[in-house]
Amino acid sequence: MRLEGTGLEGVTIDLSRLTEIMEENGLVLAGQWDYERVTYDRKIEAKGEVYYLRVQGYSVEGDIGGRHAVVKLITPLLGKHYYPHGVEYGEGEDFPAGVLNTSKSLLKQVSEEIQKVQ
C-alpha cells in the first residue's frame, strides 16, 4: 500500500542526516542499499501478523555506497509479510487500523524532523 501525502515524496536530503533521522524513529537501513538506491524498514507486529513500513529513495548526487550522497525520497510503502514468500505491498492487502495509524504517525514524525534540518 502506498502511503501518499506524508510530506516525504520528492524531499531531498543528505544521506547521513537522513540515516540519523530514520534510526531515531526505528527505521533501519541494514544492508538494503546499492550505489543508487536506499531503503529503510520498520517492522511492525500486530495480532500475530508482521508488517513492514518501507521508505525508499535514490541518489540524485553522489554515491550511496560512499555514504556521501543526496537522496530524493519516493512514496513510502506498507506491506504485509507472508512466510516464506516475502512482503506484499499490493492495494488488496488488509491492514489493521493500529498498523496504519502507527505508520502514519512515524512518517509524520520523520517528515517534521526532516523539515527542521532543511
Coordinates of C-alpha atoms in Angstrom, one line a residue:
M1 CA 0.0 0.0 0.0
R2 CA 1.3 3.4 -1.0
L3 CA 1.2 5.9 1.8
E4 CA 0.7 9.2 0.0
G5 CA 0.5 12.7 1.4
T6 CA 3.2 12.1 4.0
G7 CA 5.3 15.1 3.1
L8 CA 8.2 12.8 2.2
E9 CA 7.6 12.4 -1.5
G10 CA 10.2 14.3 -3.5
V11 CA 12.1 15.5 -0.5
T12 CA 15.9 15.7 -1.0
I13 CA 18.3 15.3 2.0
D14 CA 21.8 14.4 2.8
L15 CA 22.1 10.6 3.2
S16 CA 24.0 10.8 6.6
R17 CA 21.3 13.1 8.1
L18 CA 18.5 11.0 6.7
T19 CA 20.0 7.9 8.2
E20 CA 20.2 9.6 11.6
I21 CA 16.6 10.7 11.5
M22 CA 15.4 7.3 10.3
E23 CA 17.3 5.4 13.0
E24 CA 16.0 7.8 15.7
N25 CA 12.5 6.7 14.6
G26 CA 13.2 3.0 14.4
L27 CA 13.6 2.7 10.6
V28 CA 16.6 0.5 9.8
L29 CA 18.9 0.7 6.8
A30 CA 20.7 -2.6 7.4
G31 CA 22.1 -3.9 4.1
Q32 CA 19.2 -2.6 2.0
W33 CA 21.1 -0.3 -0.3
D34 CA 23.1 -0.2 -3.5
Y35 CA 25.0 2.5 -5.2
E36 CA 21.9 4.4 -6.4
R37 CA 19.1 3.4 -4.0
V38 CA 18.4 3.2 -0.3
T39 CA 15.7 1.5 1.7
Y40 CA 14.7 2.0 5.4
D41 CA 12.4 -0.5 7.0
R42 CA 10.4 -0.6 10.3
K43 CA 8.9 -4.0 11.4
I44 CA 5.5 -3.7 13.0
E45 CA 3.9 -6.7 14.7
A46 CA 0.1 -6.8 15.4
K47 CA -2.3 -9.6 16.1
G48 CA 0.2 -12.3 15.2
E49 CA 1.0 -10.8 11.8
V50 CA 4.1 -9.0 10.6
Y51 CA 4.1 -5.7 8.6
Y52 CA 6.8 -3.6 7.2
L53 CA 6.9 0.2 6.7
R54 CA 9.3 1.0 3.9
V55 CA 10.8 4.3 3.0
Q56 CA 12.9 4.4 -0.2
G57 CA 14.9 6.9 -2.0
Y58 CA 17.5 7.2 -4.8
S59 CA 20.7 9.2 -5.2
V60 CA 20.5 12.5 -7.0
E61 CA 24.0 13.4 -6.1
G62 CA 26.9 11.2 -5.1
D63 CA 27.2 7.5 -4.3
I64 CA 25.1 5.7 -1.6
G65 CA 28.0 3.2 -1.0
G66 CA 30.4 6.1 -0.3
R67 CA 27.9 7.5 2.2
H68 CA 28.3 10.9 0.6
A69 CA 25.1 11.4 -1.3
V70 CA 22.0 13.5 -1.5
V71 CA 18.9 11.3 -1.6
K72 CA 15.4 12.0 -3.1
L73 CA 12.6 10.2 -1.3
I74 CA 9.7 8.4 -3.0
T75 CA 6.3 7.4 -1.7
P76 CA 6.5 5.2 1.4
L77 CA 5.0 1.7 1.3
L78 CA 3.3 -0.5 3.9
G79 CA 3.4 -4.2 3.3
K80 CA 2.4 -7.5 4.9
H81 CA 4.9 -10.3 5.3
Y82 CA 3.9 -13.8 4.2
Y83 CA 6.2 -16.6 5.3
P84 CA 8.2 -17.9 3.3
H85 CA 7.3 -15.8 0.3
G86 CA 8.1 -12.3 1.4
V87 CA 6.4 -8.9 1.7
E88 CA 3.4 -8.0 -0.4
Y89 CA 2.6 -4.3 -0.9
G90 CA -0.5 -4.7 -3.1
E91 CA -3.5 -2.4 -2.7
G92 CA -5.6 -5.5 -2.0
E93 CA -3.9 -6.2 1.3
D94 CA -5.9 -5.6 4.5
F95 CA -4.1 -3.5 7.2
P96 CA -5.3 -3.1 10.8
A97 CA -6.1 0.4 11.8
G98 CA -3.4 0.3 14.5
V99 CA -0.7 -0.6 12.0
L100 CA -1.9 2.2 9.6
N101 CA -2.0 4.7 12.5
T102 CA 1.4 3.7 13.7
S103 CA 2.9 4.0 10.2
K104 CA 1.3 7.4 9.5
S105 CA 2.5 8.7 12.9
L106 CA 6.0 7.6 12.3
L107 CA 6.1 9.1 8.8
K108 CA 4.7 12.4 10.2
Q109 CA 7.5 12.5 12.8
V110 CA 10.2 11.7 10.2
S111 CA 8.8 14.4 7.9
E112 CA 8.8 17.0 10.7
E113 CA 12.3 16.2 11.6
I114 CA 13.5 16.4 8.0
Q115 CA 11.8 19.8 7.7
K116 CA 13.7 21.1 10.7
V117 CA 17.1 20.4 9.0
Q118 CA 16.3 21.8 5.6

